[in-house]
mmCIF file with all atom_site columns, C-alpha atoms in Angstrom:
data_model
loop_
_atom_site.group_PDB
_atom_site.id
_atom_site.type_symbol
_atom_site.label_atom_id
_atom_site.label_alt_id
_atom_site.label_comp_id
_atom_site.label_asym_id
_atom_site.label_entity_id
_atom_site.label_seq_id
_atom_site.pdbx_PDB_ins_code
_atom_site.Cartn_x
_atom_site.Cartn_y
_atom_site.Cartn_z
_atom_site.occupancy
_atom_site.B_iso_or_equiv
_atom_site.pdbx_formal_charge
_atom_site.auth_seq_id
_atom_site.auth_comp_id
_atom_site.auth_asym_id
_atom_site.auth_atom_id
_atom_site.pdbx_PDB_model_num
ATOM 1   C CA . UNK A 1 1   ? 21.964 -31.757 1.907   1.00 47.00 ? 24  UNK A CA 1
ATOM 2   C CA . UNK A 1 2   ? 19.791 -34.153 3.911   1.00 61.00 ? 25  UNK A CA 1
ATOM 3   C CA . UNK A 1 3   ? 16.260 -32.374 3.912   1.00 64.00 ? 26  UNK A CA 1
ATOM 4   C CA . UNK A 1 4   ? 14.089 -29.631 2.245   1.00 63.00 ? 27  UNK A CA 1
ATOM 5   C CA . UNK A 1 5   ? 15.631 -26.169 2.388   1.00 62.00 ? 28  UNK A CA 1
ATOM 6   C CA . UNK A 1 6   ? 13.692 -22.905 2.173   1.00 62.00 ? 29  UNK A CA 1
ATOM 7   C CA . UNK A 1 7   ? 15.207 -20.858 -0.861  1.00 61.00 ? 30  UNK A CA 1
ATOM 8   C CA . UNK A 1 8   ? 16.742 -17.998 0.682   1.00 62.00 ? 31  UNK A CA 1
ATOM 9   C CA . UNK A 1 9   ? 16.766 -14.020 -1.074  1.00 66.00 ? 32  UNK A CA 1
ATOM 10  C CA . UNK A 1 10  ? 14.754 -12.731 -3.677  1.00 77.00 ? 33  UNK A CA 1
ATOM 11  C CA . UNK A 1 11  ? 11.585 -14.830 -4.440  1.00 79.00 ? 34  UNK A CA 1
ATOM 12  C CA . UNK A 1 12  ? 10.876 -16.099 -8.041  1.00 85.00 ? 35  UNK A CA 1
ATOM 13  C CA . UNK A 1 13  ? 7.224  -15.660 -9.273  1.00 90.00 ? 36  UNK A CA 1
ATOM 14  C CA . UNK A 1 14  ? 5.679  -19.007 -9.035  1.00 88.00 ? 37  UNK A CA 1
ATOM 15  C CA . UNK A 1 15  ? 6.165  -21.867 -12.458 1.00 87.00 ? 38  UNK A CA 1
ATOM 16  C CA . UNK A 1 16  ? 2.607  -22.081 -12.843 1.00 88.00 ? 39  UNK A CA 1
ATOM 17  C CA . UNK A 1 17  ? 0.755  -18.182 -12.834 1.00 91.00 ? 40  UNK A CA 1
ATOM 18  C CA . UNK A 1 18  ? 3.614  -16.131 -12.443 1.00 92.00 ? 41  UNK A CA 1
ATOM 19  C CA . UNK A 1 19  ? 2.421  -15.107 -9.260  1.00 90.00 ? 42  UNK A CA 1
ATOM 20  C CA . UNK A 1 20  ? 3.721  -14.211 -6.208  1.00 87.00 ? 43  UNK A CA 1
ATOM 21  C CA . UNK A 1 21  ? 4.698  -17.036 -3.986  1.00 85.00 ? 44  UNK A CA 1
ATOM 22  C CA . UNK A 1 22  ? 5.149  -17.952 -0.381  1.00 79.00 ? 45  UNK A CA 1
ATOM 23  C CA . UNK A 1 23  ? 7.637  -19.912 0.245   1.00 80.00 ? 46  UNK A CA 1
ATOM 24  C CA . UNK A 1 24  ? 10.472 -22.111 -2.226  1.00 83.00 ? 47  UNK A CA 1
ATOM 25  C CA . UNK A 1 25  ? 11.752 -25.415 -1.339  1.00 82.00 ? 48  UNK A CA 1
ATOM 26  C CA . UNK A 1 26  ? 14.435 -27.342 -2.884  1.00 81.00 ? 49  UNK A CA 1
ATOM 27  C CA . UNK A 1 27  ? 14.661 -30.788 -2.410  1.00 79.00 ? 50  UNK A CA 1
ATOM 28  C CA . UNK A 1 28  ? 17.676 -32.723 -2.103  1.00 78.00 ? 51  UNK A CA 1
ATOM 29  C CA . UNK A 1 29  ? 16.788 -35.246 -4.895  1.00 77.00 ? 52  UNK A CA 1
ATOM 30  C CA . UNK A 1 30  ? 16.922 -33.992 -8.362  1.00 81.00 ? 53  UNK A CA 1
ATOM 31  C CA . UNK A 1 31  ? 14.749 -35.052 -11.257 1.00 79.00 ? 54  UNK A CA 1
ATOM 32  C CA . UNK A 1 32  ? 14.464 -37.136 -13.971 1.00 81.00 ? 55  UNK A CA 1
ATOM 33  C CA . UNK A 1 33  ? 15.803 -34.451 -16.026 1.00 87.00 ? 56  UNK A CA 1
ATOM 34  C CA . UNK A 1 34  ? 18.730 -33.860 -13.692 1.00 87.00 ? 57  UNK A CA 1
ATOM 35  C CA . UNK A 1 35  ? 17.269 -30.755 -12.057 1.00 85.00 ? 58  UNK A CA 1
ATOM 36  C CA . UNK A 1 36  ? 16.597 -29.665 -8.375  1.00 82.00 ? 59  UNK A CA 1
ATOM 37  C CA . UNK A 1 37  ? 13.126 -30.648 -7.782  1.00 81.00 ? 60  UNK A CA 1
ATOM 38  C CA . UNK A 1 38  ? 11.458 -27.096 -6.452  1.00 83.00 ? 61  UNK A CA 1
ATOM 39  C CA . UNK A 1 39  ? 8.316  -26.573 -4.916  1.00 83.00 ? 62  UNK A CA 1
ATOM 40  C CA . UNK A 1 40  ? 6.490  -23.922 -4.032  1.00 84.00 ? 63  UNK A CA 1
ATOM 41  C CA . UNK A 1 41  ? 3.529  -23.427 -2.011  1.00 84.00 ? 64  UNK A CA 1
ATOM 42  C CA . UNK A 1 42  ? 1.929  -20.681 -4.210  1.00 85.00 ? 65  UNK A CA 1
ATOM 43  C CA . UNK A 1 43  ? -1.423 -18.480 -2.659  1.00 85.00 ? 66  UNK A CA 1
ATOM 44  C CA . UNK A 1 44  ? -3.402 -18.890 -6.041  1.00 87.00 ? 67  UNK A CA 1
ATOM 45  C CA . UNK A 1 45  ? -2.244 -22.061 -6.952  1.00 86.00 ? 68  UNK A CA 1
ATOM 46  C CA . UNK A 1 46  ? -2.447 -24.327 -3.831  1.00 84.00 ? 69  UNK A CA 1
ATOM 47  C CA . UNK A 1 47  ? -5.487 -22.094 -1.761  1.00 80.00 ? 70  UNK A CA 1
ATOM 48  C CA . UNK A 1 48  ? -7.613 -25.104 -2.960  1.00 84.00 ? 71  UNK A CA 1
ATOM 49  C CA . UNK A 1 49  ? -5.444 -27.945 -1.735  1.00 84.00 ? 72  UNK A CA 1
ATOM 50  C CA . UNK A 1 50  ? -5.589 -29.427 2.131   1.00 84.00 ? 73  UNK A CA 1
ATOM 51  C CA . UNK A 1 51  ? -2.369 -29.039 3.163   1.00 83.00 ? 74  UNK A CA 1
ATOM 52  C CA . UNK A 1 52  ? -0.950 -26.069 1.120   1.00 82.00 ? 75  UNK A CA 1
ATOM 53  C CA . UNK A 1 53  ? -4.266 -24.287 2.030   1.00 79.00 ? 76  UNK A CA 1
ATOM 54  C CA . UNK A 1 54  ? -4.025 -24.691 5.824   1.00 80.00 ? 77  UNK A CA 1
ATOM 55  C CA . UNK A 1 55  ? -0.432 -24.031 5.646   1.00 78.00 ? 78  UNK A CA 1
ATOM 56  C CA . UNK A 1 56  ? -0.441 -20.926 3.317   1.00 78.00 ? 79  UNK A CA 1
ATOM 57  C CA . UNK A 1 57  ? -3.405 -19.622 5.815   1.00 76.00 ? 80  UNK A CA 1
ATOM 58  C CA . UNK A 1 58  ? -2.032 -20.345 8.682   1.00 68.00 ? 81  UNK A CA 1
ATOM 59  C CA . UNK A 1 59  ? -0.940 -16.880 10.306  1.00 61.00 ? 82  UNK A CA 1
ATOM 60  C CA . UNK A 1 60  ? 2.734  -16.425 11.049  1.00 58.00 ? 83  UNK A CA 1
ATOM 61  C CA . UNK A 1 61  ? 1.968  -14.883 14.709  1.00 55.00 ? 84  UNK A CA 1
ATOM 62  C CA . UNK A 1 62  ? -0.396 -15.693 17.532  1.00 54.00 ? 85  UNK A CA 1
ATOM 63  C CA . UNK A 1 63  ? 1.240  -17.823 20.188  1.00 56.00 ? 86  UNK A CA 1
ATOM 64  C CA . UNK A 1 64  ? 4.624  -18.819 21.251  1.00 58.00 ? 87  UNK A CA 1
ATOM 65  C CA . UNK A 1 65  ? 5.871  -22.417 22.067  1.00 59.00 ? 88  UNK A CA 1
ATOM 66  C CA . UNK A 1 66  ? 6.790  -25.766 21.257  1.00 64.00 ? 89  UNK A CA 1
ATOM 67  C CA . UNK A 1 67  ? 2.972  -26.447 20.481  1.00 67.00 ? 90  UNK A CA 1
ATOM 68  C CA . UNK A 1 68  ? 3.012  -23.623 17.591  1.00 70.00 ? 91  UNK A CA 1
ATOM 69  C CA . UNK A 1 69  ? 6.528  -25.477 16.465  1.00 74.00 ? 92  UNK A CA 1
ATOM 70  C CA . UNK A 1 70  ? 4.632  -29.056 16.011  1.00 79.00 ? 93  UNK A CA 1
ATOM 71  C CA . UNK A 1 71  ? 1.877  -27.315 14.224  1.00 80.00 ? 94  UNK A CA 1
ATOM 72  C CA . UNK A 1 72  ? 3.756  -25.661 11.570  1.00 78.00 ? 95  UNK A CA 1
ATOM 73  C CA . UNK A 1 73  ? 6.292  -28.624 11.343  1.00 80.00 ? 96  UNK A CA 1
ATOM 74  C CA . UNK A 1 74  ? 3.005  -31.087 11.061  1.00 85.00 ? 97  UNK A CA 1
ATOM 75  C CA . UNK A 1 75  ? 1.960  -28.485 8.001   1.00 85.00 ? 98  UNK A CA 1
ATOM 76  C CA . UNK A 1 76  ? 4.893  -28.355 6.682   1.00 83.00 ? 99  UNK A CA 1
ATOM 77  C CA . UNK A 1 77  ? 5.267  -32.187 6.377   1.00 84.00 ? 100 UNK A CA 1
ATOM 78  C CA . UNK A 1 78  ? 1.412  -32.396 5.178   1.00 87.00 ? 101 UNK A CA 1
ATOM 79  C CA . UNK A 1 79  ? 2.411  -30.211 2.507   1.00 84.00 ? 102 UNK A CA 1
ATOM 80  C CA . UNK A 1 80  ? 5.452  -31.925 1.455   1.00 83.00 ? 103 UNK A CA 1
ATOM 81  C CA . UNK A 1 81  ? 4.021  -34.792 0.923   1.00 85.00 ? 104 UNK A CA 1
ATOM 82  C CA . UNK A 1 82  ? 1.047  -33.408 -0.639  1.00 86.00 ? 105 UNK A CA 1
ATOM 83  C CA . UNK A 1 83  ? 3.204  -31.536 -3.272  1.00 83.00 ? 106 UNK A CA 1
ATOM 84  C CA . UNK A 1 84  ? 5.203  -34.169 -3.735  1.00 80.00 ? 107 UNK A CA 1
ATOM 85  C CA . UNK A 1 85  ? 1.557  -36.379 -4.469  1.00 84.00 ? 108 UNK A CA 1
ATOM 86  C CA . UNK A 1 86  ? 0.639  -34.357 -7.130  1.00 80.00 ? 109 UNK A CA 1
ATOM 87  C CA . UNK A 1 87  ? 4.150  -34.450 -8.816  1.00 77.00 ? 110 UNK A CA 1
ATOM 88  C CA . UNK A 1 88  ? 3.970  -38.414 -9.171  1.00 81.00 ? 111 UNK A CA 1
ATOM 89  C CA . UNK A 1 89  ? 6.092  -38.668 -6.134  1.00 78.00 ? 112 UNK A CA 1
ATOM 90  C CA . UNK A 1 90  ? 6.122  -40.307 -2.767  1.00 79.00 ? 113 UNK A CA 1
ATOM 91  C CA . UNK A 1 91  ? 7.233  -39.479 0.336   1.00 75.00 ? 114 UNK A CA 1
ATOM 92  C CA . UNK A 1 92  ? 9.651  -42.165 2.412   1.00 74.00 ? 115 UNK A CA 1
ATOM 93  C CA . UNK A 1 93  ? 11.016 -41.355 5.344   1.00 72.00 ? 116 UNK A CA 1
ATOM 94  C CA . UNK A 1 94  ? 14.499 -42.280 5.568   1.00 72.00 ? 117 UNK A CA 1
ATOM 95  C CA . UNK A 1 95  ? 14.929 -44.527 8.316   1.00 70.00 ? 118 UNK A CA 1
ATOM 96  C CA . UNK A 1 96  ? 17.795 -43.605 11.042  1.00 69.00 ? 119 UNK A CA 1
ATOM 97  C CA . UNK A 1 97  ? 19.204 -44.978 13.701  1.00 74.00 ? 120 UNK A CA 1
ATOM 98  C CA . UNK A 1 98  ? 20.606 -43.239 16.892  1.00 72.00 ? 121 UNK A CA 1
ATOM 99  C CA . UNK A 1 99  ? 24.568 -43.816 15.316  1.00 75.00 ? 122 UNK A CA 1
ATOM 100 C CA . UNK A 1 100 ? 23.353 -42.411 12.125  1.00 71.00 ? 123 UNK A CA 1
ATOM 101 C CA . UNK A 1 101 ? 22.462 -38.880 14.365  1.00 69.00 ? 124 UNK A CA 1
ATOM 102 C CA . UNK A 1 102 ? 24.549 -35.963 13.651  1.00 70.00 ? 125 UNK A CA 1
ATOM 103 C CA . UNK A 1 103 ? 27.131 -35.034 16.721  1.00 74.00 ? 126 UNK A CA 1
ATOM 104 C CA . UNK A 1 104 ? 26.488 -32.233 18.421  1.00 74.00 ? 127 UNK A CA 1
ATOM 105 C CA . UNK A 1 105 ? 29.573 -29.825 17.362  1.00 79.00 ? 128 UNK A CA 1
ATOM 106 C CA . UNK A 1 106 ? 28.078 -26.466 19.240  1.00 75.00 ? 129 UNK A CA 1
ATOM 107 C CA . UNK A 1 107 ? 29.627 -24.793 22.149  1.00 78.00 ? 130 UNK A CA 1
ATOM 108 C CA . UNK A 1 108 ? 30.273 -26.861 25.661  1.00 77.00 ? 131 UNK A CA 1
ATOM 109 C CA . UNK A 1 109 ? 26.667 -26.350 27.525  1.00 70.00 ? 132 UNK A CA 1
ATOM 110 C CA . UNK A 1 110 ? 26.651 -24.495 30.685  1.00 72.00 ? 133 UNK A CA 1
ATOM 111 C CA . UNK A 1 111 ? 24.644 -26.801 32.757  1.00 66.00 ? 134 UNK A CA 1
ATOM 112 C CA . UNK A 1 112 ? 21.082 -29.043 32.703  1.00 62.00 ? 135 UNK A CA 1
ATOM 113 C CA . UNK A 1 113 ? 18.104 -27.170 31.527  1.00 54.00 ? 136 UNK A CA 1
#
């Protein structure tokens, strides 16, 4: 795993009120304590916070586009780091090179685009 994933099927109430929650993320580092390290952006919780705020009010329609995409992914990575702030944490990039890149393995494109 090289990244946050998004938990997928039923969600858990959130660690902290027992609330519902908006999202899960499981990072690919575990814990001191040898656990996945979990976070969850949580409406009650987080409402107060910069990131997790704007991201948890952000509304999930309303516009189409790669603009939208940067938005959410700029969120997203505010929040990250954010939650990651608050858990003692730091956020550090891993640096890559272009041989470190995944190869493209999908089907033979059809032409430029």
């Amino acid at each position: 795993m090289d990244g946050p994933v998004e938990v997928s099927g039923p969600m858990p109430p959130c660690s902290r009120c027992a609330g519902a929650l908006a999202s899960v993320v499981q990072m690919p580092q575990h814990g001191e304590d040898g656990q996945p390290i979990v976070l969850e952006p949580c409406p009650a919780c987080d409402a107060g916070a910069e990131a997790a705020g704007a991201l948890l009010c952000r509304p999930a329609g309303g516009g189409t586009g790669s603009s939208r995409d940067r938005e959410g992914s700029r969120l997203v990575t505010a929040w990250l780091k954010e939650a990651m702030a608050a858990r003692g944490w730091i956020w550090r990039p891993r640096p890559m090179t272009v041989d470190q890149l995944p190869h493209y393995t999908g089907p033979r494109p059809l032409g430029a685009g």
